[in-house]
Amino acid sequence: MPEIYTPAPAATGTWTEEEIRQQPNSWIRSLNNIASIRSDIDGFLEPLLYKHDLRIVLTGAGTSAFIGEIVAPWLASHTGQNISAVPTTDLVTNPMDYLNPAHPLLLVSFARSGNSPESVAAVELANQFVPECYHLSITCNEAGSLYKNAVNSDNAFALLMPAETHDRGFAMTSSITTMMASCLAVFAPQVINSETFRDVADRCQVILTSLGNFSHGVFGHDAWKRIVYLGSGGLQGVARESALKVLELTAGKLAAFYDSPTGFRHGPKSLVDSETLIVVYISSHPYTRQYDLDLLAELRRDRQAMRVVAIAAETDAIIEAGPHILLPPARHFIDMELAFCFLTYAQIFALTQSIHVGNTPDTPSANGTVNRVVQGVVIHPWLA
């Protein structure tokens, strides 16, 4: 099937912008590939999924870990499988807390480069701790250790993303969303596949097109000094990734926080002041949505923040009572699909803020203290 999206040229001349714009194409390319190798995927997965005591752990470091946070709640509910998310950065330091030798394990590892020390070590520790251990490596780099090790292992399956998703920019953009979509298509093919996901890709393409050359930003260019992203359920993982993008691309010049709308009341709301921007991701689930709207109205009544912006797929009087963004019209999206739309806005905001504070988005950490592939990690052998 021919590609249906033509990304606009990067007005900023950066890899980061180009990688944000290429996402709709990359998603469909990856899901088309998954459809073409479906029998191979099923041949690996189906025998495992029949094991009644199978644990499926989604893992990665940094942004790659947030993939699990975003998709695990919905996947667990939809499939009925025991699916959870644990970062490699936790697995490596505390394997005894997360790796249970009494249960078969499928470790699903996400990685852009596949060379992060924790990513490789997590696989080795899982094999060491769990007698019946299997691996699904979803990665963007065929030259990475994670991919090469999976290809050469009897207990593993390697799923490679399109080459362009091995982002050259510092921050992960097309890599996270393409691995997200691919994981969903692997475990929930009836809901997420190359046909159904075109609706998501189309909607996000409209968002990208509507923002032109990104010069007007997403929420304006006010002099805020901190931003808070709020989301419920898997959208809290989206909020966390949104906050990280701001921290990464502004090198901490804009402080960023995240929480759930209900959790924010329990102390974290103390950080709100007249220089704070708050963004609330509004759930599409009618039950959860009530809680999101309650806090949205409360934050606006408080009049403490500089601005409280709602991003939603469907309108409401509470949403329209203040600053808001309504997604382009489309069929009803579940939150798992909305996540891709919300991340698109968050990535563009982080890019424009990076430029606004005088950073170079592709290399925002001028002093090199933070690197595209993490450095300085010492992996200590398990001594027990």
XYZ file of C-alpha atoms in Angstrom:
384
model
C 0.000 0.000 0.000
C 1.507 3.433 -0.940
C 2.432 5.890 1.772
C -0.258 8.507 2.323
C 1.646 11.160 4.252
C 4.154 13.692 2.995
C 5.980 15.226 5.956
C 6.623 18.946 5.687
C 10.278 19.981 5.564
C 11.815 20.759 8.943
C 11.487 24.529 9.324
C 13.981 24.476 12.194
C 16.478 22.467 10.178
C 16.722 19.903 12.974
C 16.558 16.132 13.068
C 14.195 16.470 16.005
C 11.551 18.271 13.976
C 11.958 15.932 11.021
C 11.547 12.926 13.331
C 8.401 14.410 14.871
C 6.916 14.999 11.432
C 7.728 11.537 10.056
C 5.743 9.684 12.726
C 2.484 8.935 10.874
C 4.468 7.351 8.038
C 6.703 5.399 10.407
C 3.726 3.982 12.323
C 2.074 2.635 9.207
C 5.355 1.279 7.847
C 5.962 -0.653 11.052
C 2.418 -1.993 11.320
C 2.500 -3.090 7.680
C 5.688 -5.002 8.471
C 4.065 -6.616 11.507
C 1.153 -7.726 9.347
C 3.585 -9.284 6.865
C 5.352 -11.335 9.581
C 2.266 -12.055 11.669
C 2.659 -15.809 11.369
C 6.218 -15.618 12.717
C 5.115 -13.437 15.626
C 2.224 -15.755 16.447
C 4.488 -18.784 16.202
C 6.654 -17.290 18.933
C 3.947 -15.752 21.132
C 0.988 -18.117 21.080
C 2.628 -21.001 22.964
C 3.710 -18.535 25.644
C 0.327 -16.857 26.008
C -1.291 -20.227 26.730
C 0.826 -20.573 29.886
C -1.627 -19.717 32.683
C 1.046 -18.333 35.016
C 3.008 -16.326 32.430
C 4.244 -12.897 33.513
C 4.790 -10.288 30.804
C 7.046 -7.429 31.868
C 7.474 -4.386 29.642
C 10.830 -2.729 30.215
C 13.204 -0.065 28.987
C 15.205 2.873 30.284
C 14.033 6.495 30.333
C 11.562 7.184 27.547
C 11.648 3.509 26.553
C 10.426 2.647 30.061
C 7.498 5.016 29.666
C 6.221 2.954 26.732
C 5.406 0.239 29.240
C 3.779 2.717 31.633
C 1.543 3.979 28.842
C 0.464 0.691 27.247
C 0.549 -1.840 30.117
C -2.738 -0.842 31.821
C -4.781 -1.095 28.638
C -3.024 -4.212 27.347
C -3.526 -6.023 30.653
C -7.215 -5.139 30.673
C -7.762 -5.916 27.005
C -5.871 -9.210 26.823
C -6.448 -10.544 30.335
C -2.727 -11.296 30.550
C -0.517 -10.528 33.560
C 1.212 -7.505 32.037
C 3.160 -4.932 34.029
C 5.834 -2.311 33.433
C 9.191 -2.246 35.232
C 12.074 -0.013 34.037
C 15.396 -1.676 33.292
C 16.907 0.852 35.679
C 14.941 -0.871 38.467
C 15.425 -4.416 37.205
C 19.195 -3.996 37.160
C 19.510 -2.590 40.680
C 16.837 -4.780 42.320
C 16.356 -7.960 40.276
C 15.368 -9.898 43.403
C 12.290 -7.683 43.768
C 10.981 -8.046 40.224
C 12.161 -11.364 38.771
C 10.267 -14.354 40.165
C 11.801 -17.716 39.227
C 8.499 -19.504 40.006
C 6.699 -18.072 36.961
C 7.528 -18.160 33.245
C 8.538 -14.703 32.072
C 8.250 -12.856 28.784
C 10.468 -9.776 29.007
C 9.498 -7.202 26.375
C 12.432 -4.830 25.971
C 12.068 -1.433 24.257
C 15.146 0.441 23.081
C 16.016 3.051 20.495
C 19.701 2.145 20.194
C 19.643 -1.168 22.031
C 23.012 -0.303 23.505
C 22.068 1.144 26.879
C 23.960 -0.837 29.539
C 20.806 -1.454 31.577
C 18.914 -2.819 28.565
C 21.520 -5.477 27.905
C 21.987 -6.262 31.600
C 18.235 -6.646 32.214
C 18.049 -9.390 29.603
C 21.027 -11.204 31.114
C 19.639 -10.936 34.652
C 16.243 -12.209 33.574
C 17.874 -15.266 32.014
C 19.887 -15.761 35.186
C 16.938 -15.434 37.594
C 14.074 -17.095 35.719
C 14.542 -20.686 34.470
C 11.769 -20.332 31.881
C 12.482 -16.944 30.369
C 11.621 -15.538 26.928
C 12.351 -12.230 25.265
C 10.657 -9.942 22.759
C 13.047 -7.164 21.785
C 11.414 -4.170 20.100
C 14.145 -1.838 18.936
C 15.049 0.720 16.272
C 18.660 -0.284 15.650
C 19.651 -3.509 13.931
C 23.284 -2.846 14.875
C 22.431 -2.605 18.574
C 23.338 -5.248 21.123
C 19.714 -5.865 22.089
C 18.688 -6.707 18.528
C 21.753 -8.798 17.710
C 21.500 -10.773 20.935
C 17.812 -11.533 20.316
C 18.440 -12.658 16.750
C 21.063 -15.082 18.004
C 19.044 -16.460 20.953
C 16.754 -19.488 20.973
C 14.408 -17.945 23.547
C 13.937 -14.557 21.861
C 12.163 -12.765 19.023
C 13.534 -9.525 17.576
C 11.150 -6.922 16.118
C 12.944 -4.160 14.236
C 11.355 -0.756 13.644
C 11.777 1.216 10.387
C 15.313 2.545 10.053
C 14.295 6.211 10.279
C 12.985 5.690 13.819
C 16.532 5.276 15.123
C 16.243 8.982 15.908
C 19.333 11.077 15.321
C 18.080 13.842 17.592
C 18.844 13.732 21.304
C 15.269 13.127 22.459
C 13.248 10.082 21.475
C 10.238 11.065 19.344
C 9.406 8.764 16.429
C 11.173 5.932 18.226
C 8.876 5.917 21.273
C 5.624 6.235 19.349
C 6.534 3.644 16.720
C 7.592 1.127 19.375
C 4.349 1.885 21.240
C 2.185 1.269 18.187
C 4.127 -1.869 17.330
C 3.776 -3.359 20.795
C 0.025 -2.736 20.709
C -0.237 -4.361 17.293
C 1.709 -7.399 18.490
C -0.496 -8.078 21.525
C -3.853 -6.620 20.399
C -3.968 -7.062 16.619
C -7.751 -6.994 16.388
C -7.831 -3.442 17.781
C -4.485 -2.014 16.631
C -3.365 -2.961 13.139
C -2.221 -1.357 9.908
C -5.816 -0.634 8.859
C -7.396 0.614 12.097
C -4.360 2.675 13.034
C -4.631 4.789 9.902
C -7.312 6.756 11.750
C -4.733 7.620 14.412
C -2.070 8.442 11.833
C -4.530 10.620 9.868
C -5.560 12.556 12.975
C -1.977 13.173 14.024
C -1.067 14.235 10.510
C -3.839 16.842 10.649
C -2.390 18.077 13.957
C 1.084 18.372 12.441
C -0.250 20.162 9.359
C -2.431 22.536 11.388
C 0.577 23.785 13.360
C 2.384 24.857 10.204
C 6.057 25.551 10.757
C 5.557 25.379 14.553
C 6.545 29.041 14.920
C 3.391 29.875 16.892
C 4.090 27.088 19.365
C 1.363 24.984 20.939
C 0.302 26.872 24.069
C 1.782 30.261 23.147
C 5.094 31.737 24.266
C 4.342 33.167 27.699
C 7.165 33.443 30.220
C 6.280 30.381 32.277
C 9.021 28.789 34.295
C 7.399 25.438 35.025
C 4.934 23.148 33.340
C 2.768 20.388 34.771
C 1.240 17.606 32.664
C -1.657 15.621 34.120
C -3.240 12.416 32.838
C -5.213 9.457 34.218
C -4.427 5.763 33.791
C -2.075 5.161 30.888
C -2.289 8.881 30.133
C -0.253 9.480 33.301
C 2.566 7.719 31.442
C 1.961 10.141 28.560
C 2.154 13.021 31.035
C 5.439 11.663 32.368
C 6.945 11.377 28.889
C 5.647 14.860 28.029
C 7.415 16.299 31.070
C 10.648 14.489 30.247
C 10.651 15.895 26.707
C 10.547 19.420 28.109
C 13.331 18.714 30.600
C 15.511 17.085 27.943
C 15.090 19.634 25.167
C 15.321 22.715 27.396
C 18.143 21.129 29.439
C 16.132 21.835 32.573
C 15.663 25.553 31.877
C 11.917 24.925 32.004
C 11.053 22.797 35.034
C 8.551 20.054 34.228
C 6.370 17.841 36.419
C 3.671 15.211 35.934
C 0.961 13.477 37.932
C -2.540 12.083 37.712
C -5.383 14.606 38.103
C -6.573 12.960 41.325
C -3.048 12.505 42.693
C -2.131 16.134 42.027
C -4.382 17.343 44.840
C -2.437 15.330 47.419
C 0.473 17.692 47.858
C 2.006 18.232 44.398
C -0.496 21.024 43.658
C 1.623 23.108 46.052
C 4.073 23.809 43.225
C 1.545 25.838 41.198
C 2.268 29.547 40.993
C 1.754 32.470 38.624
C 4.556 31.235 36.350
C 3.129 27.708 35.927
C 1.505 26.235 32.828
C -0.753 23.238 33.491
C -1.846 20.878 30.719
C -4.608 18.363 31.438
C -5.026 15.400 29.097
C -8.760 14.654 29.159
C -9.699 10.968 29.023
C -12.228 9.726 26.500
C -13.661 7.207 28.969
C -16.903 8.655 30.380
C -16.118 7.536 33.935
C -12.486 8.685 34.092
C -13.325 11.881 32.236
C -15.422 13.078 35.197
C -12.357 13.157 37.455
C -10.291 14.983 34.828
C -12.970 17.642 34.389
C -13.386 18.053 38.157
C -9.723 18.925 38.583
C -9.680 21.103 35.469
C -12.490 23.214 36.912
C -10.797 23.315 40.321
C -7.464 24.479 38.939
C -9.166 27.258 37.024
C -11.135 28.332 40.097
C -7.920 28.468 42.111
C -6.507 31.136 39.775
C -2.985 30.221 40.874
C -1.537 29.047 37.548
C -0.611 31.319 34.676
C -2.641 29.090 32.359
C -4.572 25.821 32.598
C -5.005 24.172 29.211
C -7.211 21.173 28.461
C -6.503 18.908 25.489
C -9.449 16.716 24.578
C -11.110 14.871 21.743
C -14.632 15.923 22.707
C -15.859 19.247 23.984
C -17.578 20.070 27.244
C -18.723 23.262 28.940
C -15.963 22.890 31.552
C -13.340 22.508 28.823
C -14.630 25.506 26.886
C -14.628 27.712 29.998
C -10.890 28.241 29.621
C -7.918 27.665 27.287
C -8.255 24.380 25.443
C -7.267 22.406 22.369
C -9.797 20.134 20.691
C -8.343 17.367 18.543
C -9.313 17.318 14.854
C -12.632 15.513 14.255
C -12.449 11.719 13.993
C -14.229 8.607 15.181
C -14.278 7.921 18.912
C -10.759 7.153 20.145
C -9.981 5.131 23.230
C -7.335 6.640 25.509
C -4.723 4.295 24.112
C -5.209 5.925 20.706
C -5.454 9.446 22.137
C -1.996 8.928 23.651
C -0.431 9.355 20.203
C -2.269 12.635 19.613
C -1.317 14.022 23.008
C 2.330 13.043 22.544
C 2.410 14.831 19.201
C 1.470 18.111 20.890
C 3.930 17.484 23.735
C 6.832 16.816 21.369
C 6.165 19.974 19.371
C 5.876 22.031 22.559
C 9.204 20.701 23.834
C 10.874 21.428 20.489
C 9.619 25.009 20.369
C 10.533 25.619 24.015
C 14.036 24.310 23.341
C 14.470 26.930 20.658
C 12.766 29.586 22.816
C 15.326 29.153 25.624
C 18.224 29.281 23.153
C 19.073 25.581 22.961
C 19.961 23.474 19.947
C 17.222 20.783 20.018
C 19.364 18.006 18.537
C 22.096 18.568 21.158
C 20.432 20.401 24.043
C 22.926 19.336 26.724
C 25.744 21.654 25.741
C 28.072 20.508 28.519
C 27.552 16.831 27.665
C 26.360 15.790 31.123
C 23.407 13.976 29.529
C 23.969 11.849 26.438
C 21.835 10.388 23.658
C 22.895 6.892 24.773
C 23.513 6.863 28.508
C 27.142 6.658 29.607
C 28.966 6.021 32.854
C 26.845 3.082 34.022
C 28.754 0.305 35.782
C 26.913 -3.033 35.670
C 27.771 -5.037 38.774
C 27.501 -8.836 38.645
C 24.811 -10.533 40.720
C 26.579 -12.092 43.676
C 23.919 -14.336 45.231
